[in-house]
Amino acid sequence: MIKIIKDIEIYSPKYLGKKSIVIVNDKIEGVYDELEIPKNFINIEIIEGKDMYAFPGFIDAHVHLIGGGGEGGFKTRTPELQLSNLTRAGITTVNGCIGTDGVCRDMRALVAKVKALNEEGITATCYSGSYEIPVRTMIGSVKEDLMLVNEIIGVGEIALSDNRSSQPRLDQFINLVAESRVAGLLSNKSGIVNVHLGGGARRLNYLFEMLDETEIPATQVIPTHMNRTIELLDAGVEWIKRGGYIDLTTSSDLNNLEEGEMIASKALKYLLDKKLPIDRITFTSDGNGSMPLFDENGKLKELGICRVESLYEEVKKSILDEGIKIEDSLKTITSNVADLLKLKDKGRIEPKKDADIVIVNKADLSINKVIAMGKVVIENGIPIITGTFEKSIKESFE
């Protein structure tokens, strides 16, 4: 099946101007300045690109696909995500993780969910483990998980500087990163270690000590939740200067921001104002994790859920409110993530890449269509392909 997105302004994320995109099955065949479409071909679907932008499909590398939370007891466990939760947010590639509870949520359940999402039409991968060290793996060790399970691309989220951390020793942390790195090399995967940073005073101390004491490069670790406090963000500035990436979390309760916490769009502006390279910064949603909501007196009112929709919402804010260029903002959820995680077929609108494309309205940057692996899954903002056990969302919108 051939699809042609005709006369659309393309951000690859680099701005390419107005062109036409040819999709054949699940791949981008080419991007053309001019294209003569044969009139006697019946199996060509034309998508009109007037007044639209084409962006690469969004990559969310930190989502609790089988649920998260649970810190307030069993009733505070968040539910499993469904396909359209992701596609409505423009997410065509997702990476799953477990979080705090590595007992009642395990790697077999996570890998099964990842397989299900791949069968339903998007691209899904996952990390091995949860907050704790030693890592609770799927088949025996981190090295075995990465080398023998296709869906597993790294380890995480490992908690540091947090009261919920397993409080590992420095040597335990370094040994884990080393094992994951070697496993990644042997399996041609990133082997990245995703590190959850809490608000503790130690911040990135373990990461800097790893650089000082070993030959492991900074790119082997991605510290996340770096916009949690200004002190943590400033530590992230130094981490980038030493060659690393940092990740900003887009989910937040805007009415209950903790002192020093920045929303991702403002944190991005803060970092760029310091002349740091945009290519070293990523956004993730922490989607489906639990998020406490407090009243004006600081009393816990209810538990919310971190939203995958926040991923693109913060990108839009960075463009519309903070004045950051579209192609720079987009890198945080497309090419930067693809490069970091070694997702070679993702993150850019280029020939031979996977046909994952988000088409947005030029006027307000709202999502109009989403194409995942060559198939239109969102049309006019409404899901037309849903998960196996989802109710007809299209009918509820009508």
mmCIF file of C-alpha atoms in Angstrom:
data_model
loop_
_atom_site.group_PDB
_atom_site.id
_atom_site.type_symbol
_atom_site.label_atom_id
_atom_site.label_comp_id
_atom_site.label_asym_id
_atom_site.label_seq_id
_atom_site.Cartn_x
_atom_site.Cartn_y
_atom_site.Cartn_z
ATOM 1 C CA MET A 1 0.000 0.000 0.000
ATOM 2 C CA ILE A 2 1.285 3.449 -0.961
ATOM 3 C CA LYS A 3 0.468 6.657 0.896
ATOM 4 C CA ILE A 4 1.505 10.124 -0.199
ATOM 5 C CA ILE A 5 1.418 13.056 2.189
ATOM 6 C CA LYS A 6 1.228 15.865 -0.328
ATOM 7 C CA ASP A 7 2.648 19.398 -0.049
ATOM 8 C CA ILE A 8 3.322 19.485 3.681
ATOM 9 C CA GLU A 9 5.902 21.443 5.661
ATOM 10 C CA ILE A 10 8.281 18.939 7.176
ATOM 11 C CA TYR A 11 10.300 19.042 10.372
ATOM 12 C CA SER A 12 12.544 16.008 10.230
ATOM 13 C CA PRO A 13 13.093 17.415 13.053
ATOM 14 C CA LYS A 14 15.345 19.665 10.975
ATOM 15 C CA TYR A 15 13.166 21.970 8.881
ATOM 16 C CA LEU A 16 13.016 20.679 5.297
ATOM 17 C CA GLY A 17 10.412 23.057 3.839
ATOM 18 C CA LYS A 18 7.304 22.092 1.901
ATOM 19 C CA LYS A 19 7.666 18.662 0.288
ATOM 20 C CA SER A 20 5.789 15.411 -0.278
ATOM 21 C CA ILE A 21 6.383 12.194 1.661
ATOM 22 C CA VAL A 22 5.941 8.787 0.016
ATOM 23 C CA ILE A 23 5.178 5.840 2.314
ATOM 24 C CA VAL A 24 5.330 2.257 1.070
ATOM 25 C CA ASN A 25 3.926 -0.260 3.533
ATOM 26 C CA ASP A 26 5.625 0.549 6.862
ATOM 27 C CA LYS A 27 8.607 2.562 5.574
ATOM 28 C CA ILE A 28 9.270 6.056 4.270
ATOM 29 C CA GLU A 29 10.221 5.533 0.634
ATOM 30 C CA GLY A 30 11.270 9.107 -0.030
ATOM 31 C CA VAL A 31 10.836 12.835 0.554
ATOM 32 C CA TYR A 32 10.386 14.821 -2.651
ATOM 33 C CA ASP A 33 10.380 18.476 -3.714
ATOM 34 C CA GLU A 34 8.097 17.687 -6.632
ATOM 35 C CA LEU A 35 6.079 14.559 -7.269
ATOM 36 C CA GLU A 36 3.938 13.553 -10.209
ATOM 37 C CA ILE A 37 1.294 11.145 -8.970
ATOM 38 C CA PRO A 38 0.092 8.594 -11.561
ATOM 39 C CA LYS A 39 -3.651 8.986 -12.088
ATOM 40 C CA ASN A 40 -4.247 5.362 -13.064
ATOM 41 C CA PHE A 41 -2.862 3.862 -9.834
ATOM 42 C CA ILE A 42 -5.760 2.801 -7.651
ATOM 43 C CA ASN A 43 -3.798 1.782 -4.545
ATOM 44 C CA ILE A 44 -2.422 5.202 -3.672
ATOM 45 C CA GLU A 45 -3.890 7.040 -0.698
ATOM 46 C CA ILE A 46 -3.404 10.808 -0.871
ATOM 47 C CA ILE A 47 -3.200 12.787 2.363
ATOM 48 C CA GLU A 48 -3.485 16.542 1.833
ATOM 49 C CA GLY A 49 -0.839 18.470 3.749
ATOM 50 C CA LYS A 50 -2.073 22.033 3.256
ATOM 51 C CA ASP A 51 -1.786 24.145 6.434
ATOM 52 C CA MET A 52 -0.117 21.223 8.230
ATOM 53 C CA TYR A 53 3.270 20.292 9.623
ATOM 54 C CA ALA A 54 4.727 16.773 9.534
ATOM 55 C CA PHE A 55 6.765 15.739 12.577
ATOM 56 C CA PRO A 56 8.519 12.403 13.272
ATOM 57 C CA GLY A 57 6.455 10.095 15.478
ATOM 58 C CA PHE A 58 7.053 10.891 19.134
ATOM 59 C CA ILE A 59 9.177 8.605 21.320
ATOM 60 C CA ASP A 60 8.327 8.333 25.015
ATOM 61 C CA ALA A 61 11.134 6.401 26.683
ATOM 62 C CA HIS A 62 9.747 6.285 30.235
ATOM 63 C CA VAL A 63 6.206 4.962 30.610
ATOM 64 C CA HIS A 64 4.712 2.638 33.228
ATOM 65 C CA LEU A 65 2.881 0.509 30.673
ATOM 66 C CA ILE A 66 1.546 -2.058 33.163
ATOM 67 C CA GLY A 67 0.877 0.554 35.829
ATOM 68 C CA GLY A 68 2.991 2.174 38.504
ATOM 69 C CA GLY A 69 2.624 3.725 41.909
ATOM 70 C CA GLY A 70 1.497 1.739 44.918
ATOM 71 C CA GLU A 71 3.361 3.806 47.510
ATOM 72 C CA GLY A 72 0.050 4.473 49.289
ATOM 73 C CA GLY A 73 -0.926 0.808 49.486
ATOM 74 C CA PHE A 74 -2.375 -1.630 46.982
ATOM 75 C CA LYS A 75 -5.358 0.573 46.139
ATOM 76 C CA THR A 76 -2.964 3.241 44.799
ATOM 77 C CA ARG A 77 -1.609 1.032 42.016
ATOM 78 C CA THR A 78 -2.273 2.719 38.672
ATOM 79 C CA PRO A 79 -3.974 0.800 35.842
ATOM 80 C CA GLU A 80 -2.485 -0.552 32.631
ATOM 81 C CA LEU A 81 -2.262 1.742 29.597
ATOM 82 C CA GLN A 82 -4.189 1.091 26.394
ATOM 83 C CA LEU A 83 -3.058 1.650 22.805
ATOM 84 C CA SER A 84 -5.056 4.807 22.120
ATOM 85 C CA ASN A 85 -3.767 6.457 25.311
ATOM 86 C CA LEU A 86 -0.440 6.569 23.504
ATOM 87 C CA THR A 87 -1.448 7.237 19.897
ATOM 88 C CA ARG A 88 -3.751 10.137 20.789
ATOM 89 C CA ALA A 89 -0.652 11.762 22.310
ATOM 90 C CA GLY A 90 1.298 11.263 19.064
ATOM 91 C CA ILE A 91 3.433 8.531 20.626
ATOM 92 C CA THR A 92 4.367 5.884 18.057
ATOM 93 C CA THR A 93 7.337 4.430 19.961
ATOM 94 C CA VAL A 94 7.208 3.728 23.694
ATOM 95 C CA ASN A 95 9.637 2.267 26.199
ATOM 96 C CA GLY A 96 8.217 0.658 29.329
ATOM 97 C CA CYS A 97 9.555 0.464 32.869
ATOM 98 C CA ILE A 98 8.321 -0.865 36.203
ATOM 99 C CA GLY A 99 9.176 1.665 38.946
ATOM 100 C CA THR A 100 8.902 1.228 42.720
ATOM 101 C CA ASP A 101 7.132 -2.144 42.924
ATOM 102 C CA GLY A 102 9.256 -4.899 41.427
ATOM 103 C CA VAL A 103 7.370 -7.650 43.245
ATOM 104 C CA CYS A 104 3.743 -7.409 42.122
ATOM 105 C CA ARG A 105 4.768 -6.034 38.738
ATOM 106 C CA ASP A 106 7.421 -8.174 37.097
ATOM 107 C CA MET A 107 9.424 -8.392 33.889
ATOM 108 C CA ARG A 108 7.336 -11.141 32.327
ATOM 109 C CA ALA A 109 4.207 -9.004 32.598
ATOM 110 C CA LEU A 110 6.026 -5.974 31.186
ATOM 111 C CA VAL A 111 7.486 -7.889 28.226
ATOM 112 C CA ALA A 112 4.052 -9.381 27.500
ATOM 113 C CA LYS A 113 2.552 -5.865 27.415
ATOM 114 C CA VAL A 114 5.337 -4.699 25.110
ATOM 115 C CA LYS A 115 4.669 -7.621 22.766
ATOM 116 C CA ALA A 116 0.952 -6.770 22.787
ATOM 117 C CA LEU A 117 1.549 -3.136 21.809
ATOM 118 C CA ASN A 118 3.832 -4.248 18.978
ATOM 119 C CA GLU A 119 1.094 -6.579 17.743
ATOM 120 C CA GLU A 120 -1.425 -3.729 17.943
ATOM 121 C CA GLY A 121 0.634 -1.567 15.607
ATOM 122 C CA ILE A 122 3.096 0.704 17.408
ATOM 123 C CA THR A 123 6.712 0.087 18.422
ATOM 124 C CA ALA A 124 7.407 -0.855 22.030
ATOM 125 C CA THR A 125 10.502 -1.806 24.026
ATOM 126 C CA CYS A 126 11.315 -1.892 27.749
ATOM 127 C CA TYR A 127 13.942 -1.746 30.478
ATOM 128 C CA SER A 128 14.879 -4.643 32.737
ATOM 129 C CA GLY A 129 14.414 -4.191 36.477
ATOM 130 C CA SER A 130 12.772 -1.630 38.750
ATOM 131 C CA TYR A 131 13.995 0.811 41.418
ATOM 132 C CA GLU A 132 16.252 -1.658 43.151
ATOM 133 C CA ILE A 133 19.730 -3.141 42.972
ATOM 134 C CA PRO A 134 20.246 -6.117 42.629
ATOM 135 C CA VAL A 135 18.000 -5.979 39.570
ATOM 136 C CA ARG A 136 15.064 -8.389 39.372
ATOM 137 C CA THR A 137 15.609 -9.621 35.818
ATOM 138 C CA MET A 138 13.506 -11.788 33.544
ATOM 139 C CA ILE A 139 15.782 -14.731 32.789
ATOM 140 C CA GLY A 140 18.630 -14.609 35.287
ATOM 141 C CA SER A 141 20.903 -11.598 34.757
ATOM 142 C CA VAL A 142 21.003 -8.180 33.122
ATOM 143 C CA LYS A 143 23.353 -9.533 30.463
ATOM 144 C CA GLU A 144 21.033 -12.431 29.628
ATOM 145 C CA ASP A 145 17.958 -10.168 29.505
ATOM 146 C CA LEU A 146 19.588 -7.744 27.075
ATOM 147 C CA MET A 147 21.209 -10.362 24.883
ATOM 148 C CA LEU A 148 18.350 -12.859 24.660
ATOM 149 C CA VAL A 149 15.121 -10.831 24.943
ATOM 150 C CA ASN A 150 14.606 -8.644 21.866
ATOM 151 C CA GLU A 151 12.268 -6.228 23.600
ATOM 152 C CA ILE A 152 14.678 -5.351 26.453
ATOM 153 C CA ILE A 153 17.056 -2.507 25.521
ATOM 154 C CA GLY A 154 18.444 -1.330 28.866
ATOM 155 C CA VAL A 155 18.005 -1.249 32.637
ATOM 156 C CA GLY A 156 15.894 0.942 34.872
ATOM 157 C CA GLU A 157 14.556 2.926 36.373
ATOM 158 C CA ILE A 158 17.173 2.523 39.122
ATOM 159 C CA ALA A 159 16.434 4.864 42.040
ATOM 160 C CA LEU A 160 19.166 7.006 43.602
ATOM 161 C CA SER A 161 19.047 9.972 45.999
ATOM 162 C CA ASP A 162 15.550 8.958 47.031
ATOM 163 C CA ASN A 163 14.071 7.507 50.227
ATOM 164 C CA ARG A 164 12.478 4.756 48.078
ATOM 165 C CA SER A 165 15.843 3.696 46.658
ATOM 166 C CA SER A 166 17.371 0.349 47.669
ATOM 167 C CA GLN A 167 20.384 2.456 48.799
ATOM 168 C CA PRO A 168 22.988 0.528 46.778
ATOM 169 C CA ARG A 169 26.714 0.981 47.344
ATOM 170 C CA LEU A 170 28.669 2.857 44.695
ATOM 171 C CA ASP A 171 30.462 -0.321 43.560
ATOM 172 C CA GLN A 172 27.106 -2.096 43.106
ATOM 173 C CA PHE A 173 25.841 0.737 40.922
ATOM 174 C CA ILE A 174 29.017 0.839 38.823
ATOM 175 C CA ASN A 175 29.004 -2.956 38.360
ATOM 176 C CA LEU A 176 25.407 -2.757 37.120
ATOM 177 C CA VAL A 177 26.236 -0.037 34.575
ATOM 178 C CA ALA A 178 29.285 -1.991 33.417
ATOM 179 C CA GLU A 179 27.270 -5.183 32.932
ATOM 180 C CA SER A 180 24.562 -3.340 31.028
ATOM 181 C CA ARG A 181 27.130 -1.633 28.812
ATOM 182 C CA VAL A 182 28.820 -4.899 27.817
ATOM 183 C CA ALA A 183 25.447 -6.560 27.224
ATOM 184 C CA GLY A 184 24.446 -3.655 24.996
ATOM 185 C CA LEU A 185 27.631 -3.964 22.958
ATOM 186 C CA LEU A 186 27.144 -7.711 22.509
ATOM 187 C CA SER A 187 23.487 -7.351 21.483
ATOM 188 C CA ASN A 188 23.850 -4.127 19.447
ATOM 189 C CA LYS A 189 21.491 -2.321 21.810
ATOM 190 C CA SER A 190 21.987 0.832 23.839
ATOM 191 C CA GLY A 191 22.337 -0.977 27.170
ATOM 192 C CA ILE A 192 21.420 2.360 28.734
ATOM 193 C CA VAL A 193 20.827 2.577 32.485
ATOM 194 C CA ASN A 194 17.920 4.866 33.354
ATOM 195 C CA VAL A 195 18.457 6.455 36.769
ATOM 196 C CA HIS A 196 15.527 7.859 38.740
ATOM 197 C CA LEU A 197 16.738 10.848 40.761
ATOM 198 C CA GLY A 198 14.848 11.842 43.874
ATOM 199 C CA GLY A 199 15.229 15.078 45.798
ATOM 200 C CA GLY A 200 18.061 13.828 48.022
ATOM 201 C CA ALA A 201 21.168 15.885 48.685
ATOM 202 C CA ARG A 202 23.492 13.371 46.971
ATOM 203 C CA ARG A 203 21.932 14.129 43.583
ATOM 204 C CA LEU A 204 24.334 12.899 40.818
ATOM 205 C CA ASN A 205 27.263 12.049 43.107
ATOM 206 C CA TYR A 206 27.326 8.362 42.099
ATOM 207 C CA LEU A 207 27.281 9.279 38.420
ATOM 208 C CA PHE A 208 30.182 11.710 38.686
ATOM 209 C CA GLU A 209 32.169 9.229 40.778
ATOM 210 C CA MET A 210 31.571 6.603 38.088
ATOM 211 C CA LEU A 211 33.170 8.928 35.521
ATOM 212 C CA ASP A 212 36.105 9.673 37.828
ATOM 213 C CA GLU A 213 36.825 6.063 38.773
ATOM 214 C CA THR A 214 36.067 4.088 35.576
ATOM 215 C CA GLU A 215 36.287 4.193 31.792
ATOM 216 C CA ILE A 216 32.494 4.068 31.395
ATOM 217 C CA PRO A 217 31.262 7.016 29.278
ATOM 218 C CA ALA A 218 28.578 9.380 30.554
ATOM 219 C CA THR A 219 26.292 8.362 27.689
ATOM 220 C CA GLN A 220 25.808 4.937 29.325
ATOM 221 C CA VAL A 221 23.499 6.489 31.922
ATOM 222 C CA ILE A 222 20.434 8.704 31.492
ATOM 223 C CA PRO A 223 19.409 10.505 34.708
ATOM 224 C CA THR A 224 15.705 11.346 34.730
ATOM 225 C CA HIS A 225 13.351 13.660 36.690
ATOM 226 C CA MET A 226 16.119 16.273 36.444
ATOM 227 C CA ASN A 227 13.677 19.181 36.670
ATOM 228 C CA ARG A 228 12.556 18.008 40.130
ATOM 229 C CA THR A 229 14.633 20.735 41.868
ATOM 230 C CA ILE A 230 16.804 23.610 40.666
ATOM 231 C CA GLU A 231 19.784 22.045 42.463
ATOM 232 C CA LEU A 232 19.283 18.800 40.558
ATOM 233 C CA LEU A 233 18.902 20.693 37.284
ATOM 234 C CA ASP A 234 22.148 22.565 37.931
ATOM 235 C CA ALA A 235 23.878 19.240 38.601
ATOM 236 C CA GLY A 236 22.493 18.182 35.226
ATOM 237 C CA VAL A 237 24.213 21.169 33.631
ATOM 238 C CA GLU A 238 27.548 19.781 34.834
ATOM 239 C CA TRP A 239 26.598 16.266 33.684
ATOM 240 C CA ILE A 240 25.943 17.536 30.149
ATOM 241 C CA LYS A 241 29.275 19.388 30.178
ATOM 242 C CA ARG A 242 30.951 16.075 30.972
ATOM 243 C CA GLY A 243 29.382 14.439 27.937
ATOM 244 C CA GLY A 244 26.098 13.058 29.240
ATOM 245 C CA TYR A 245 22.414 13.359 28.423
ATOM 246 C CA ILE A 246 19.732 14.428 30.894
ATOM 247 C CA ASP A 247 16.001 13.729 30.833
ATOM 248 C CA LEU A 248 13.243 16.146 31.899
ATOM 249 C CA THR A 249 9.906 14.796 33.117
ATOM 250 C CA THR A 250 6.855 16.401 31.518
ATOM 251 C CA SER A 251 4.147 15.201 33.935
ATOM 252 C CA SER A 252 3.535 17.580 36.819
ATOM 253 C CA ASP A 253 0.734 19.019 38.894
ATOM 254 C CA LEU A 254 0.892 22.680 37.864
ATOM 255 C CA ASN A 255 -1.073 23.755 40.952
ATOM 256 C CA ASN A 256 1.245 21.965 43.355
ATOM 257 C CA LEU A 257 4.769 22.416 42.048
ATOM 258 C CA GLU A 258 7.289 21.798 44.800
ATOM 259 C CA GLU A 259 9.717 24.571 45.651
ATOM 260 C CA GLY A 260 12.431 24.693 43.005
ATOM 261 C CA GLU A 261 10.597 22.346 40.618
ATOM 262 C CA MET A 262 10.306 23.500 37.004
ATOM 263 C CA ILE A 263 7.940 22.303 34.332
ATOM 264 C CA ALA A 264 9.860 20.704 31.471
ATOM 265 C CA SER A 265 9.368 23.534 28.967
ATOM 266 C CA LYS A 266 10.795 26.136 31.359
ATOM 267 C CA ALA A 267 13.635 23.805 32.355
ATOM 268 C CA LEU A 268 14.505 23.370 28.687
ATOM 269 C CA LYS A 269 14.664 27.151 28.246
ATOM 270 C CA TYR A 270 16.826 27.393 31.385
ATOM 271 C CA LEU A 271 19.290 24.885 29.936
ATOM 272 C CA LEU A 272 19.400 26.438 26.465
ATOM 273 C CA ASP A 273 19.976 29.880 27.958
ATOM 274 C CA LYS A 274 23.164 28.370 29.418
ATOM 275 C CA LYS A 275 24.243 27.522 25.846
ATOM 276 C CA LEU A 276 24.020 23.780 26.417
ATOM 277 C CA PRO A 277 23.611 21.564 23.324
ATOM 278 C CA ILE A 278 19.970 20.707 22.585
ATOM 279 C CA ASP A 279 21.115 17.301 21.322
ATOM 280 C CA ARG A 280 21.849 16.210 24.917
ATOM 281 C CA ILE A 281 18.367 16.815 26.358
ATOM 282 C CA THR A 282 15.330 14.528 26.232
ATOM 283 C CA PHE A 283 11.739 14.657 27.484
ATOM 284 C CA THR A 284 9.782 11.711 28.874
ATOM 285 C CA SER A 285 6.311 11.688 30.431
ATOM 286 C CA ASP A 286 6.723 9.207 33.313
ATOM 287 C CA GLY A 287 3.304 8.257 31.971
ATOM 288 C CA ASN A 288 1.000 6.154 34.126
ATOM 289 C CA GLY A 289 3.047 6.673 37.264
ATOM 290 C CA SER A 290 1.152 7.931 40.307
ATOM 291 C CA MET A 291 1.186 11.644 41.128
ATOM 292 C CA PRO A 292 -0.038 12.938 44.503
ATOM 293 C CA LEU A 293 -2.393 15.923 44.461
ATOM 294 C CA PHE A 294 -2.493 18.165 47.534
ATOM 295 C CA ASP A 295 -4.989 20.781 48.737
ATOM 296 C CA GLU A 296 -4.066 24.366 49.671
ATOM 297 C CA ASN A 297 -3.039 23.206 53.163
ATOM 298 C CA GLY A 298 -0.643 20.602 51.863
ATOM 299 C CA LYS A 299 -2.906 17.665 52.742
ATOM 300 C CA LEU A 300 -3.064 14.755 50.317
ATOM 301 C CA LYS A 301 -6.323 15.178 48.443
ATOM 302 C CA GLU A 302 -6.129 12.435 45.876
ATOM 303 C CA LEU A 303 -3.734 10.532 43.691
ATOM 304 C CA GLY A 304 -3.516 11.509 40.058
ATOM 305 C CA ILE A 305 -1.810 9.687 37.230
ATOM 306 C CA CYS A 306 1.112 11.025 35.217
ATOM 307 C CA ARG A 307 -0.145 11.652 31.690
ATOM 308 C CA VAL A 308 1.514 10.601 28.459
ATOM 309 C CA GLU A 309 -0.267 13.557 26.809
ATOM 310 C CA SER A 310 2.072 15.838 28.755
ATOM 311 C CA LEU A 311 4.981 14.799 26.520
ATOM 312 C CA TYR A 312 3.830 16.818 23.510
ATOM 313 C CA GLU A 313 2.049 19.428 25.642
ATOM 314 C CA GLU A 314 5.399 20.493 27.104
ATOM 315 C CA VAL A 315 6.962 20.562 23.649
ATOM 316 C CA LYS A 316 4.158 22.872 22.499
ATOM 317 C CA LYS A 317 4.671 25.108 25.537
ATOM 318 C CA SER A 318 8.382 25.305 24.831
ATOM 319 C CA ILE A 319 7.563 26.524 21.310
ATOM 320 C CA LEU A 320 4.571 28.772 21.981
ATOM 321 C CA ASP A 321 5.403 30.109 25.467
ATOM 322 C CA GLU A 322 9.192 29.924 25.689
ATOM 323 C CA GLY A 323 10.020 30.848 22.078
ATOM 324 C CA ILE A 324 12.201 27.811 21.393
ATOM 325 C CA LYS A 325 12.508 26.827 17.735
ATOM 326 C CA ILE A 326 10.237 24.008 16.591
ATOM 327 C CA GLU A 327 13.094 21.860 15.338
ATOM 328 C CA ASP A 328 14.965 22.197 18.639
ATOM 329 C CA SER A 329 11.944 21.408 20.801
ATOM 330 C CA LEU A 330 11.031 18.402 18.670
ATOM 331 C CA LYS A 331 14.472 16.861 19.094
ATOM 332 C CA THR A 332 13.700 16.174 22.758
ATOM 333 C CA ILE A 333 11.026 13.603 21.809
ATOM 334 C CA THR A 334 12.344 12.392 18.434
ATOM 335 C CA SER A 335 15.950 12.314 17.193
ATOM 336 C CA ASN A 336 17.675 12.787 20.560
ATOM 337 C CA VAL A 337 15.821 9.813 22.060
ATOM 338 C CA ALA A 338 16.391 7.664 18.977
ATOM 339 C CA ASP A 339 20.127 8.380 19.065
ATOM 340 C CA LEU A 340 20.440 7.735 22.809
ATOM 341 C CA LEU A 341 18.516 4.446 22.709
ATOM 342 C CA LYS A 342 20.015 3.306 19.367
ATOM 343 C CA LEU A 343 16.592 3.156 17.681
ATOM 344 C CA LYS A 344 18.061 3.457 14.201
ATOM 345 C CA ASP A 345 14.748 3.394 12.323
ATOM 346 C CA LYS A 346 13.092 6.049 14.478
ATOM 347 C CA GLY A 347 13.224 9.752 15.231
ATOM 348 C CA ARG A 348 13.521 11.303 11.766
ATOM 349 C CA ILE A 349 11.521 11.719 8.582
ATOM 350 C CA GLU A 350 13.996 10.225 6.118
ATOM 351 C CA PRO A 351 14.023 7.505 3.433
ATOM 352 C CA LYS A 352 14.199 3.958 4.854
ATOM 353 C CA LYS A 353 13.082 5.059 8.319
ATOM 354 C CA ASP A 354 9.889 3.619 9.814
ATOM 355 C CA ALA A 355 6.771 5.440 8.641
ATOM 356 C CA ASP A 356 5.936 7.016 12.016
ATOM 357 C CA ILE A 357 4.607 10.525 11.388
ATOM 358 C CA VAL A 358 2.551 13.012 13.386
ATOM 359 C CA ILE A 359 0.630 15.570 11.319
ATOM 360 C CA VAL A 360 -0.320 18.710 13.234
ATOM 361 C CA ASN A 361 -2.394 21.758 12.426
ATOM 362 C CA LYS A 362 -0.085 24.635 11.615
ATOM 363 C CA ALA A 363 -2.295 27.216 13.353
ATOM 364 C CA ASP A 364 -2.140 25.791 16.882
ATOM 365 C CA LEU A 365 0.130 22.717 16.607
ATOM 366 C CA SER A 366 -2.736 20.419 17.642
ATOM 367 C CA ILE A 367 -2.503 16.800 16.516
ATOM 368 C CA ASN A 368 -4.583 16.041 13.433
ATOM 369 C CA LYS A 369 -3.326 12.653 12.212
ATOM 370 C CA VAL A 370 -0.938 10.024 13.528
ATOM 371 C CA ILE A 371 0.647 7.404 11.297
ATOM 372 C CA ALA A 372 2.323 4.434 13.012
ATOM 373 C CA MET A 373 4.295 1.940 10.939
ATOM 374 C CA GLY A 374 2.536 3.212 7.812
ATOM 375 C CA LYS A 375 -1.022 2.955 9.155
ATOM 376 C CA VAL A 376 -3.231 5.913 10.063
ATOM 377 C CA VAL A 377 -4.208 5.356 13.695
ATOM 378 C CA ILE A 378 -5.505 8.858 14.534
ATOM 379 C CA GLU A 379 -7.710 10.843 12.132
ATOM 380 C CA ASN A 380 -8.847 14.384 12.958
ATOM 381 C CA GLY A 381 -7.622 13.834 16.504
ATOM 382 C CA ILE A 382 -9.801 10.722 16.969
ATOM 383 C CA PRO A 383 -8.490 7.134 17.252
ATOM 384 C CA ILE A 384 -9.565 4.988 14.303
ATOM 385 C CA ILE A 385 -7.521 1.998 15.491
ATOM 386 C CA THR A 386 -7.842 1.055 19.147
ATOM 387 C CA GLY A 387 -6.467 -1.638 21.414
ATOM 388 C CA THR A 388 -7.921 -5.124 21.413
ATOM 389 C CA PHE A 389 -10.076 -4.658 24.512
ATOM 390 C CA GLU A 390 -10.791 -0.945 24.258
ATOM 391 C CA LYS A 391 -14.332 0.265 23.802
ATOM 392 C CA SER A 392 -15.067 2.173 20.620
ATOM 393 C CA ILE A 393 -13.490 5.517 21.462
ATOM 394 C CA LYS A 394 -14.435 6.833 18.039
ATOM 395 C CA GLU A 395 -18.127 6.374 18.908
ATOM 396 C CA SER A 396 -17.720 8.204 22.218
ATOM 397 C CA PHE A 397 -16.277 11.206 20.385
ATOM 398 C CA GLU A 398 -19.192 11.226 17.953
#
